[in-house]
Tab-separated table of C-alpha atoms and ligand atoms in Angstrom:
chain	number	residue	atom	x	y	z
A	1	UNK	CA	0.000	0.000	0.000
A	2	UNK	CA	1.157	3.218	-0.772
A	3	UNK	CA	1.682	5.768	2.426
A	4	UNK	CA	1.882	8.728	0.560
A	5	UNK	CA	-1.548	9.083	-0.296
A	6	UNK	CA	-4.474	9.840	2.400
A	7	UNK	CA	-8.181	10.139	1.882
A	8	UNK	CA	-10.375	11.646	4.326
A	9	UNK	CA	-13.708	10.544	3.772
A	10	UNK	CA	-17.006	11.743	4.733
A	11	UNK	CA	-16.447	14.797	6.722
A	12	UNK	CA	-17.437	18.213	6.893
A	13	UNK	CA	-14.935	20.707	5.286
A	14	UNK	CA	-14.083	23.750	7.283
A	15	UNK	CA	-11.508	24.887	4.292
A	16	UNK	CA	-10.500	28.270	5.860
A	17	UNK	CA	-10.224	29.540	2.638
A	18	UNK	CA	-11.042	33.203	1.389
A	19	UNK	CA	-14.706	32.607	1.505
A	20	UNK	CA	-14.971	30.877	4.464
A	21	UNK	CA	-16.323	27.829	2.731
A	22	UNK	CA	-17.778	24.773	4.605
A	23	UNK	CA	-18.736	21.818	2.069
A	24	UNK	CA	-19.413	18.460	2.578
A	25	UNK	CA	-16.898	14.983	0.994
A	26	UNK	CA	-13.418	13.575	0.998
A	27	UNK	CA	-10.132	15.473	1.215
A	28	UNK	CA	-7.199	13.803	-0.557
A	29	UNK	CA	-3.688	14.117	-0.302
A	30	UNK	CA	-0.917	12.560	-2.347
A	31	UNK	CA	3.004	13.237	-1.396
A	32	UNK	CA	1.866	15.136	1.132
A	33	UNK	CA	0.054	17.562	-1.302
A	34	UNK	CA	-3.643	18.653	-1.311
A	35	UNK	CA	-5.202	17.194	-4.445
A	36	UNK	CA	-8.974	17.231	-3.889
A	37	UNK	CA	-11.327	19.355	-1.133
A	38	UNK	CA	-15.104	18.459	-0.878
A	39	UNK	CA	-16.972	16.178	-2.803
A	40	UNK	CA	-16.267	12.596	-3.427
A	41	UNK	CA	-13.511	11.607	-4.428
A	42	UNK	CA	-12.315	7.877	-6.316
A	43	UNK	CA	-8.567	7.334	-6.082
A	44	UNK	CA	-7.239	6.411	-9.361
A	45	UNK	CA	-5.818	3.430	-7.776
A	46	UNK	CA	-6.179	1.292	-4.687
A	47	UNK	CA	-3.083	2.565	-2.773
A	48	UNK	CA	-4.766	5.101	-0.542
A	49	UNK	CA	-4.915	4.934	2.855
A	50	UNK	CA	-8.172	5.777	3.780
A	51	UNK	CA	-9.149	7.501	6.961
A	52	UNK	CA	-13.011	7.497	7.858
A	53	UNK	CA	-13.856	10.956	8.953
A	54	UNK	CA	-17.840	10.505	9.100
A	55	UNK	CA	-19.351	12.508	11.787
A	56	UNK	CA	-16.460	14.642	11.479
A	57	UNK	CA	-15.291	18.117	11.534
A	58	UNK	CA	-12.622	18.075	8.675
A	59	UNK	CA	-9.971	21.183	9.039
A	60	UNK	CA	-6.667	22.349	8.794
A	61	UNK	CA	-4.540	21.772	12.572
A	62	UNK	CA	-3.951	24.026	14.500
A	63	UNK	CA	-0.887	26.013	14.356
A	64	UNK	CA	0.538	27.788	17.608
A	65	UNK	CA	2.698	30.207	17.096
A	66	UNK	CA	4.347	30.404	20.728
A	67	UNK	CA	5.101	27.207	22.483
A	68	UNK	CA	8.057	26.224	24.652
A	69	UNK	CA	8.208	22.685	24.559
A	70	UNK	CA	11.221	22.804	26.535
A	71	UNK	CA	9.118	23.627	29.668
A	72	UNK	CA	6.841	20.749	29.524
A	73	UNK	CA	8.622	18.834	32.399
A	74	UNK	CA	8.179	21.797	34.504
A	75	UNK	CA	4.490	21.763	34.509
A	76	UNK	CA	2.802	22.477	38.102
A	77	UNK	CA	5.817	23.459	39.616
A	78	UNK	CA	5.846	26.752	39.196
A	79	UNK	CA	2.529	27.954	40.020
A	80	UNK	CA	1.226	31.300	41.241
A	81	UNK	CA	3.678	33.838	40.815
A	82	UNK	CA	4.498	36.361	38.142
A	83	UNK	CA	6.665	36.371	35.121
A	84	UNK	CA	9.819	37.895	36.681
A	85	UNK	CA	9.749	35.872	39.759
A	86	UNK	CA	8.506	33.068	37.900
A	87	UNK	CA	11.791	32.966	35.469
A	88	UNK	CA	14.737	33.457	38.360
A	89	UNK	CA	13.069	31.401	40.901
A	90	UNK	CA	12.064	28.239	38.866
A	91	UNK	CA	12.389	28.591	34.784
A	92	UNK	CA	16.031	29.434	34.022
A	93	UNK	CA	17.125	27.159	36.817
A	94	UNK	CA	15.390	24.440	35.291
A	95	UNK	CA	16.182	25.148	32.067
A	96	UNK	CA	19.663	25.197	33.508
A	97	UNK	CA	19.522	21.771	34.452
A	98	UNK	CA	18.101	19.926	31.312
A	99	UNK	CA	20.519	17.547	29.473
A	100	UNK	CA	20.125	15.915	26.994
A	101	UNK	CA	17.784	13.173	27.559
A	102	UNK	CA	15.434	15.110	29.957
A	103	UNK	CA	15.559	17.498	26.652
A	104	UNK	CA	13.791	14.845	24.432
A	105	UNK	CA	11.564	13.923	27.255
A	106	UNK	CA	10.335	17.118	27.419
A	107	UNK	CA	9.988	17.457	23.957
A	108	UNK	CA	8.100	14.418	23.745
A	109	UNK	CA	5.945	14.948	25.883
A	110	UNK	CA	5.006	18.383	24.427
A	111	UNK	CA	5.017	16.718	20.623
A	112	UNK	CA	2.602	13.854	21.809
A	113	UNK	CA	-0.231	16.288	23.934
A	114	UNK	CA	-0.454	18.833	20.754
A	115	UNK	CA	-0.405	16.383	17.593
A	116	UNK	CA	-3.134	14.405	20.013
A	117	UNK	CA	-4.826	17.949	20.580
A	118	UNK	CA	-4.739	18.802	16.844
A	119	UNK	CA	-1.847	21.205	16.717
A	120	UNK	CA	-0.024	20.590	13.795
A	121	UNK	CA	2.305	22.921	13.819
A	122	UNK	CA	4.568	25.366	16.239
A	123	UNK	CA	6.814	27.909	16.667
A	124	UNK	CA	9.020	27.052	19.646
A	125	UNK	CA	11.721	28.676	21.536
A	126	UNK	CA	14.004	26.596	23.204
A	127	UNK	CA	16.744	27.131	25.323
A	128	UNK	CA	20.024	27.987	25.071
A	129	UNK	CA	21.382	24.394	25.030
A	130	UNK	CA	20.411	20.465	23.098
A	131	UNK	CA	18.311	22.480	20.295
A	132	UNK	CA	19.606	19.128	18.344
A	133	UNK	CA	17.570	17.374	20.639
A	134	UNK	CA	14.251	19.143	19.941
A	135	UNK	CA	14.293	19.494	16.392
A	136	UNK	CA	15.151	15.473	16.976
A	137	UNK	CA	11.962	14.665	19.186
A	138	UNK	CA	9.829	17.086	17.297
A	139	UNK	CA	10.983	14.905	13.829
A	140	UNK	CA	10.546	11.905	15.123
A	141	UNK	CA	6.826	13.064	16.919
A	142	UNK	CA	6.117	14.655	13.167
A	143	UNK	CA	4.942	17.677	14.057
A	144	UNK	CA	5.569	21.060	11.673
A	145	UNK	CA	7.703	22.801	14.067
A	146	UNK	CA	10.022	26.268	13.611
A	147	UNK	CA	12.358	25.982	16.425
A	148	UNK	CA	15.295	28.230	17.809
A	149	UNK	CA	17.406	28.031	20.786
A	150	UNK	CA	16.973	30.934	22.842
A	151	UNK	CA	19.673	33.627	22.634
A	152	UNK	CA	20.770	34.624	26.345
A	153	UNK	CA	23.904	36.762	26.081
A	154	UNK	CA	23.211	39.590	28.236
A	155	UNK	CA	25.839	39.628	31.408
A	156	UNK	CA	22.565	39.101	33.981
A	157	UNK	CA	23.758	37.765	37.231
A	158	UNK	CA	19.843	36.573	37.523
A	159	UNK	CA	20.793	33.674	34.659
A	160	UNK	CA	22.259	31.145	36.128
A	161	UNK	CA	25.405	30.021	34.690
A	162	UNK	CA	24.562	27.370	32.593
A	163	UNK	CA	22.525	29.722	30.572
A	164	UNK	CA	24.947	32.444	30.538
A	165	UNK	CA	26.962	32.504	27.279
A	166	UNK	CA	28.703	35.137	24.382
A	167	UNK	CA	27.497	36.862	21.723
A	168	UNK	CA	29.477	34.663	19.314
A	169	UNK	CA	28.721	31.865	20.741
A	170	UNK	CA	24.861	32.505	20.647
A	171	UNK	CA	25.194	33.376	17.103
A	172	UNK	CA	27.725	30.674	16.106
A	173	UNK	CA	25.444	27.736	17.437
A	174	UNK	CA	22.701	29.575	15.444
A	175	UNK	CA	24.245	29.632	12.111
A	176	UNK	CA	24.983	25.681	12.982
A	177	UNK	CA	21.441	24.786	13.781
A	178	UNK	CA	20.393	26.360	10.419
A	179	UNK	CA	22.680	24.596	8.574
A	180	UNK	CA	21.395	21.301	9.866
A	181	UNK	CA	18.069	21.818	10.267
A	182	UNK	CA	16.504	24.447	8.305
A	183	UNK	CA	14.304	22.405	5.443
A	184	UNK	CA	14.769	19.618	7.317
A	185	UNK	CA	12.455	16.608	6.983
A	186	UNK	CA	10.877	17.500	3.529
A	187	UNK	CA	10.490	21.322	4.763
A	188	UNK	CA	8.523	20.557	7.890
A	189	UNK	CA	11.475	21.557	10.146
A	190	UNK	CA	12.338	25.206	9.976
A	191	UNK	CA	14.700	27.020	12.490
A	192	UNK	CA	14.291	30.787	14.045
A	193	UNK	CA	16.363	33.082	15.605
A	194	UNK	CA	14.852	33.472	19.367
A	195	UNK	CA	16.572	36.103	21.171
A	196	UNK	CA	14.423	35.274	24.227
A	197	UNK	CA	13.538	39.385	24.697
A	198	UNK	CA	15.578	42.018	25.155
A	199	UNK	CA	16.533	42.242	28.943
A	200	UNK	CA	18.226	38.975	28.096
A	201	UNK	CA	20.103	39.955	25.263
A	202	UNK	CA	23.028	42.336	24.178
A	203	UNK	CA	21.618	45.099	21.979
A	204	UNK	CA	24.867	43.703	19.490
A	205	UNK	CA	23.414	40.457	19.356
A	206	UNK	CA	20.147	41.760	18.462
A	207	UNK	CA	21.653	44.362	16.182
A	208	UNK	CA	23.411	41.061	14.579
A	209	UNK	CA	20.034	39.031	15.132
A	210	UNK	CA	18.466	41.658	13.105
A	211	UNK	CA	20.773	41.396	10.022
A	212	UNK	CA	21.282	37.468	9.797
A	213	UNK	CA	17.175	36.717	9.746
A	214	UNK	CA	17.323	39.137	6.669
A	215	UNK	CA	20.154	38.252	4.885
A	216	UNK	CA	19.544	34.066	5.740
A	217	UNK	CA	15.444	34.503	5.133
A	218	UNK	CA	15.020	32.915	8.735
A	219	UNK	CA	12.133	34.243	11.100
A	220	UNK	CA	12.544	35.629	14.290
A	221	UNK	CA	10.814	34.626	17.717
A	222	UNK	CA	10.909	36.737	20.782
A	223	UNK	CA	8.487	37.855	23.713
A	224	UNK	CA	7.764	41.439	24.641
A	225	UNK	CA	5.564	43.696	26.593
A	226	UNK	CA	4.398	40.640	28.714
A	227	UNK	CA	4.348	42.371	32.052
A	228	UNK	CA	4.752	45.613	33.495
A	229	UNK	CA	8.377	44.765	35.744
A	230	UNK	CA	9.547	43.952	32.459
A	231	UNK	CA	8.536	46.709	30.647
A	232	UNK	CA	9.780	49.031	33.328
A	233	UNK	CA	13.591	47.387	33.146
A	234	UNK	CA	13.309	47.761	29.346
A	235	UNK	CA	12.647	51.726	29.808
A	236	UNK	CA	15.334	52.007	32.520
A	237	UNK	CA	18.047	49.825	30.130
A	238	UNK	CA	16.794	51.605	26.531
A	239	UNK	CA	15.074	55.063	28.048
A	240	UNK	CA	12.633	53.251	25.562
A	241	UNK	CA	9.677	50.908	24.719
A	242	UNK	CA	10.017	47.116	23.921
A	243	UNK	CA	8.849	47.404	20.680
A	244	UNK	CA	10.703	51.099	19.517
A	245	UNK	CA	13.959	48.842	20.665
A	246	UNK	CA	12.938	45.710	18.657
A	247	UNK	CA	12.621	48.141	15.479
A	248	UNK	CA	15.243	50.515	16.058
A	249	UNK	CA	17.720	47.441	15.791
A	250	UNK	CA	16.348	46.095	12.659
A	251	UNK	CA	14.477	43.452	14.496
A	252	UNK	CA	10.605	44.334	13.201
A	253	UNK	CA	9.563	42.829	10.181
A	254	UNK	CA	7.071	40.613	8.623
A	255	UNK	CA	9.357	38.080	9.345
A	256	UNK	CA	8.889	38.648	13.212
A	257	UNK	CA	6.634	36.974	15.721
A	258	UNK	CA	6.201	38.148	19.313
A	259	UNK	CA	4.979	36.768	22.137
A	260	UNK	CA	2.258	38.810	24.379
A	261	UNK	CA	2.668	42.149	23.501
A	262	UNK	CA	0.343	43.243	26.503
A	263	UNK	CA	1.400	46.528	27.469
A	264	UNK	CA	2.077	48.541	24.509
A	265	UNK	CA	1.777	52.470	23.809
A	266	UNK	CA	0.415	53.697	20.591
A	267	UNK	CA	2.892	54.301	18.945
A	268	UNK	CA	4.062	50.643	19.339
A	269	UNK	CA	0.789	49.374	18.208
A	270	UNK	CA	1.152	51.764	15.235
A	271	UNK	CA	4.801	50.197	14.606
A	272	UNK	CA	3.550	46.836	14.818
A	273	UNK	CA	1.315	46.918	12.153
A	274	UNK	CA	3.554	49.374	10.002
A	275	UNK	CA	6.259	46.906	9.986
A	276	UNK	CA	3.754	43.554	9.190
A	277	UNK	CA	4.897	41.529	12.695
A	278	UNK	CA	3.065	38.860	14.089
A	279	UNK	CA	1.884	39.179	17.410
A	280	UNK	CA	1.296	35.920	19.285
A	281	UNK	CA	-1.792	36.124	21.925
A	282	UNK	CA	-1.778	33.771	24.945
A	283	UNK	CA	-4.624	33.772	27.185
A	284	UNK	CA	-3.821	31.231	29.464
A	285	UNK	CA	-0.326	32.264	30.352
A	286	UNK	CA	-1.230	35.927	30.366
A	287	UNK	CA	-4.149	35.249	32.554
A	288	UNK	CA	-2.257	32.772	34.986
A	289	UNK	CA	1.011	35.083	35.502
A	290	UNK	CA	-1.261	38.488	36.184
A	291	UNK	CA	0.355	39.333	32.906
A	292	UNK	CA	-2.561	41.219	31.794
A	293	UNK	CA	-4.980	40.870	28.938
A	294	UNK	CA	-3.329	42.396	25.185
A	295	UNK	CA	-5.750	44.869	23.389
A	296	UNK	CA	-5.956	42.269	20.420
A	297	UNK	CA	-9.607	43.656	19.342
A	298	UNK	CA	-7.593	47.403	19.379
A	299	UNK	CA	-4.791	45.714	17.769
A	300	UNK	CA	-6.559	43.915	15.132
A	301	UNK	CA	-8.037	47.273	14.195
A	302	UNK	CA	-5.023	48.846	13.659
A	303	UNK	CA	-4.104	46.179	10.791
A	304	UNK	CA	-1.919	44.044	13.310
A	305	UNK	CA	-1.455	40.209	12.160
A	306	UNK	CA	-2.307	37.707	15.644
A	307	UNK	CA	-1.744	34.297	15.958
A	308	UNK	CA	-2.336	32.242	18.899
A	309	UNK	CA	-0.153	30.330	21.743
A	310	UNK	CA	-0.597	27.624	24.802
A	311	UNK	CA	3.672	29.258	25.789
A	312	UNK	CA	4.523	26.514	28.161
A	313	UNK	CA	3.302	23.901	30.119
A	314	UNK	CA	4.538	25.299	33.362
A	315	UNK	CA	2.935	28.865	32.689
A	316	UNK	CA	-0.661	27.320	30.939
A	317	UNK	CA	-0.422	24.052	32.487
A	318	UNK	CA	-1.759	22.350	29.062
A	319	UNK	CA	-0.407	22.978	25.613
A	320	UNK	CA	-4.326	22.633	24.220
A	321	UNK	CA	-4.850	24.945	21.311
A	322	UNK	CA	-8.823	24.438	21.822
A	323	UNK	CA	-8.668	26.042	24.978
A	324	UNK	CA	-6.653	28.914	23.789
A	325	UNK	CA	-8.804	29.601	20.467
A	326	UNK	CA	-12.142	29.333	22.996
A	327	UNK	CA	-10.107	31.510	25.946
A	328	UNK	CA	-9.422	33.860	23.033
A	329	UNK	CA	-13.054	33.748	21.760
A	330	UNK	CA	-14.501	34.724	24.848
A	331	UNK	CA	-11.817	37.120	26.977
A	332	UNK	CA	-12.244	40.156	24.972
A	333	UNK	CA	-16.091	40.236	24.722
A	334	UNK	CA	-16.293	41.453	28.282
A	335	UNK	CA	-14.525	44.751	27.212
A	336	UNK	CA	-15.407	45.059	24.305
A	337	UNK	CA	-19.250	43.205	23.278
A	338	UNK	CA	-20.064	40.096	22.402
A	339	UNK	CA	-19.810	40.527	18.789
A	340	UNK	CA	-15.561	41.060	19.846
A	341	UNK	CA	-13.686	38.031	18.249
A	342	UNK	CA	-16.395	36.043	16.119
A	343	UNK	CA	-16.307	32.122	15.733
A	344	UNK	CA	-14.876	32.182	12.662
A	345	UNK	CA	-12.699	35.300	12.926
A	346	UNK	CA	-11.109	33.257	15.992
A	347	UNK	CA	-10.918	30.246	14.248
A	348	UNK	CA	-8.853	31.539	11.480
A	349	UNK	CA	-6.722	33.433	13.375
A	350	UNK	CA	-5.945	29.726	15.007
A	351	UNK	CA	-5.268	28.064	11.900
A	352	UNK	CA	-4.703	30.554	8.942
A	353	UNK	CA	-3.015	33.161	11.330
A	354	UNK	CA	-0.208	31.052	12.989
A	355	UNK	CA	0.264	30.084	10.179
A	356	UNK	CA	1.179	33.374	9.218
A	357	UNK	CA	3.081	33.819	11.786
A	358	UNK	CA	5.158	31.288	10.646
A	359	UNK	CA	5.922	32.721	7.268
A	360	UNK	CA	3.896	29.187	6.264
A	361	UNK	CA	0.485	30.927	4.747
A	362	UNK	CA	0.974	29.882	1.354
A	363	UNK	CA	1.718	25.751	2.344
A	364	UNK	CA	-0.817	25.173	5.590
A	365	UNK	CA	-3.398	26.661	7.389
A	366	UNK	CA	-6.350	26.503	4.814
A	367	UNK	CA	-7.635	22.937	3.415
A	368	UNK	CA	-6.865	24.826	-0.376
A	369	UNK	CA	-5.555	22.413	-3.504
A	370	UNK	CA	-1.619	22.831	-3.590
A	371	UNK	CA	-1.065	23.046	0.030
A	372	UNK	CA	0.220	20.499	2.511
A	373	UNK	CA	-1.969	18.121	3.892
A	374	UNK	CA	-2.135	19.361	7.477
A	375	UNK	CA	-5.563	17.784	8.550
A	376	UNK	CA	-7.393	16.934	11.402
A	377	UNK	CA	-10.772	15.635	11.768
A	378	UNK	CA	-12.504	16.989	14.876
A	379	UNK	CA	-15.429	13.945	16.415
A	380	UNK	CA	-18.617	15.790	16.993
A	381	UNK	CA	-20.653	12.848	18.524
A	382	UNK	CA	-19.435	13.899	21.830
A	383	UNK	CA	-22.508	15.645	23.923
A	384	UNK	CA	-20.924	18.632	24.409
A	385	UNK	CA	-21.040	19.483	20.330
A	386	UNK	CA	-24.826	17.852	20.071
A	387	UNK	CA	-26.351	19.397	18.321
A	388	UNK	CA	-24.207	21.109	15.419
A	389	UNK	CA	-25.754	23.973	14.311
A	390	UNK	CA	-22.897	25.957	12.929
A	391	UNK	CA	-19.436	24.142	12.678
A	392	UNK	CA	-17.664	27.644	13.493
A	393	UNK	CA	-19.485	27.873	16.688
A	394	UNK	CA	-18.407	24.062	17.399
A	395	UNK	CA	-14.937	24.410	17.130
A	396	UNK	CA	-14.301	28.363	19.026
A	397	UNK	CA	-16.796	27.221	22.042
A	398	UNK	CA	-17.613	23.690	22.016
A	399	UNK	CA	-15.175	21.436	20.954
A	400	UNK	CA	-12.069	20.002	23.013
A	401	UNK	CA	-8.757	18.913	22.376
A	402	UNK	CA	-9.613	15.132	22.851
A	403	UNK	CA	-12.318	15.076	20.206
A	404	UNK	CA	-9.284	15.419	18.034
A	405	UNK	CA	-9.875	11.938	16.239
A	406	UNK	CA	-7.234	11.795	12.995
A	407	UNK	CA	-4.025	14.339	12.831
A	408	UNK	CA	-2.049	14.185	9.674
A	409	UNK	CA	0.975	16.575	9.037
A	410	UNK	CA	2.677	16.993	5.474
A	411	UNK	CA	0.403	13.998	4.829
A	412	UNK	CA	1.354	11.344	6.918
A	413	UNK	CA	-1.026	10.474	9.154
A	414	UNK	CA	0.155	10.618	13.104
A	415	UNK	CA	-3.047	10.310	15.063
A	416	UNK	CA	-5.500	7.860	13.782
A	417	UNK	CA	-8.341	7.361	16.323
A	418	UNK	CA	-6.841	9.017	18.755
A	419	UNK	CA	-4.258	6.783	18.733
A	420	UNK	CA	-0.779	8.432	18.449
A	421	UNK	CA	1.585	6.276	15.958
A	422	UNK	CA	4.409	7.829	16.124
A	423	UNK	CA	5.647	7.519	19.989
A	424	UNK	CA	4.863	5.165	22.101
A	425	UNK	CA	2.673	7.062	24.981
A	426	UNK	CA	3.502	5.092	28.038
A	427	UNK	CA	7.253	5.936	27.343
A	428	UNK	CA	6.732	9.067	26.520
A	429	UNK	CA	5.195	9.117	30.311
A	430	UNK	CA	7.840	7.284	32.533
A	431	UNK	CA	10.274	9.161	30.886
A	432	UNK	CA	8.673	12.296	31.663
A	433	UNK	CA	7.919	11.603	35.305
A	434	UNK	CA	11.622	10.057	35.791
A	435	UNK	CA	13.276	13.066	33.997
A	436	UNK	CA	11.252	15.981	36.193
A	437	UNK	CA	11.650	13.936	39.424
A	438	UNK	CA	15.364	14.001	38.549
A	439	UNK	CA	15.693	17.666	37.844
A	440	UNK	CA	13.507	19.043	40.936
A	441	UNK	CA	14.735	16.669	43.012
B	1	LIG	ZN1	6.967	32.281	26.240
């Protein structure tokens, strides 16, 4: 049988294309291409594998375009505190401490809840050690991920030592990482430069940061404006705002996603959208660390691109893109109406906008002939989706993360009722549980 060749059969459509179209039939991929959307469909041959998808919500996956998968053994142990405290006290110590194989167990872990969630694809910032060992996990997992290792050069006696390293070192183990992983695995591995924000960084390496994604075509991955300490240290450092600093160094492009972005002035809004950049949302986190809530109704107005993101287990405590695109849905209606954030306007910014975000809109994020077959088929025969009325309003309110029934990414099928095939889960768990007992102990 042929493995390069999937038909969905028998679902609903939800293509995310231009007009929003929802039709009924089979979605086929072959060589990890989109070859036919709605309607039925008979294979020129027997070799497809064919994935029953009746009662189904067929749909692009979800793309999240801020995840640290890094993090993931570090869920629940750093509850209830804010970002600043949060990072010294628990996060950079931790992140300290990973090797090498509590690295891949992390990353495992992360890969196996979000392909079984129906995220497809991420954009992930690691840290500043074993990126080899994500982009590993997150190949063998195969999940669509754009990875970086996160750039920590600034001479901060609050980073611990292992964390601590030189500008040239930062951008030398960069430059490797992109030569051995960017286009990886048929294109579905892509690298970014993550200068993890600016209080961690030099303002040469993010002068040089800013140059390199240009000149190399490579995206850049950051977080900014997340919380007011931060943005206070930013103003003492600079005598100016997060974002005027990101753009005065030649950081601020279309080519730039960043995290949060919840207290900004208007003038940063206004650069935001001047200069194309992505601006990932994250309820959860932003809601858990007292963050704050980002003006994303005010900056949607103002032309700004948004994209949506679980950050990381220990800040969330899931990595469940459902729960963000419904947290999402319903956060901003209580400022600003109910009408704030549609189903569909929500749904797309889940999908079509991290894509985006990931410089990926023309190859995933819509079901659309041409792209790749990133496809998940959502069960609705669980009560709390009966009955359907409007498949928009099912996926942005109803709908969880384990009705996820099928996942396929670049075409291969990864989740097949709700199975994961491509780790084995109760490794994936003792190897999590050993690994985080081994680090906090
Ligand atoms: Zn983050």
């Amino acid at each position: 049988m042929r493995v390069d060749a999937q038909l969905f059969t028998g679902g609903t459509i939800l293509t995310i294309d231009p007009n929003h179209r929802v039709v009924a039939g089979d979605v086929a991929c072959v060589d990890g291409l989109i070859v036919h959307v709605g309607g039925p469909y008979t294979p020129q041959t027997r070799d497809y594998q064919i994935v029953d998808c009746a009662g189904c919500l067929v749909m692009p996956g979800l793309v999240q375009a801020h995840v640290h998968t890094c993090q993931t053994l570090a869920r629940g142990r750093a509850d209830d505190m804010e970002l600043l405290d949060w990072l010294r006290t628990v996060i950079w110590p931790y992140e300290a401490k990973l090797d090498e194989p509590a690295m891949t167990a992390s990353v495992e872990l992360a890969c196996a809840e979000l392909l079984l969630g129906g995220t497809t694809a991420i954009l992930d910032m690691g840290t500043v050690h074993h990126t080899d060992a994500v982009f590993a996990a997150a190949e063998r997992a195969g999940l669509r991920a754009t990875i970086g290792k996160a750039m920590m050069d600034e001479p901060d006696p609050q980073i611990p030592p292992g964390l601590r390293e030189s500008t040239s070192a930062s951008l030398d183990a960069s430059a490797q990482l992109i030569a051995r992983w960017h286009g990886a695995a048929n294109g579905r591995l892509r690298y970014a430069y993550a200068p993890r924000f600016v209080l961690s960084c030099t303002e040469d390496l993010l002068r040089e940061v800013g140059v390199q994604a240009r000149a190399k075509g490579v995206r850049i991955h950051t977080h900014a404006s997340e919380n007011t300490g931060e943005v206070a240290l930013v103003r003492q450092r600079f005598g100016k705002d997060n974002i005027v600093v990101l753009d005065e160094l030649g950081l601020l492009g279309d080519h730039c996603c960043i995290a949060h972005c919840i207290h900004l002035s208007s003038e940063e809004k206004r650069l935001l959208a001047a200069r194309g950049a992505h601006v990932c949302h994250c309820p959860s986190s932003n809601l858990k660390l007292a963050s704050g809530i980002a003006s994303i109704p005010e900056l949607i107005a103002a032309g700004v691109a948004v994209a949506l993101g679980a950050d990381g287990a220990p800040c969330n405590n899931n990595l469940d893109g459902f729960l963000e695109l419904r947290l999402a849905a319903l956060l901003h209606k209580h400022r600003s109406g109910p009408r704030t954030l549609p189903a569909p306007e929500v749904v797309r910014m889940a999908t079509l906008g991290g894509a985006a975000a990931l410089g990926l809109a023309d190859r995933i994020g819509s079901l659309e002939l041409g792209k790749r077959g990133d496809v998940i088929a959502v069960d609705l025969s669980p009560l709390h989706t009966v009955p359907t009325e409007s498949p928009w309003s099912a996926i942005a309110y109803a709908a969880k993360a384990c009705d996820v029934r099928h996942v396929a990414v670049d075409g291969n099928l990864v989740v097949r009722d709700r199975t994961l095939l491509t780790l084995e889960l109760p490794k994936v768990r003792e190897n999590a549980r050993k690994s985080a007992s081994r680090l906090f102990s």
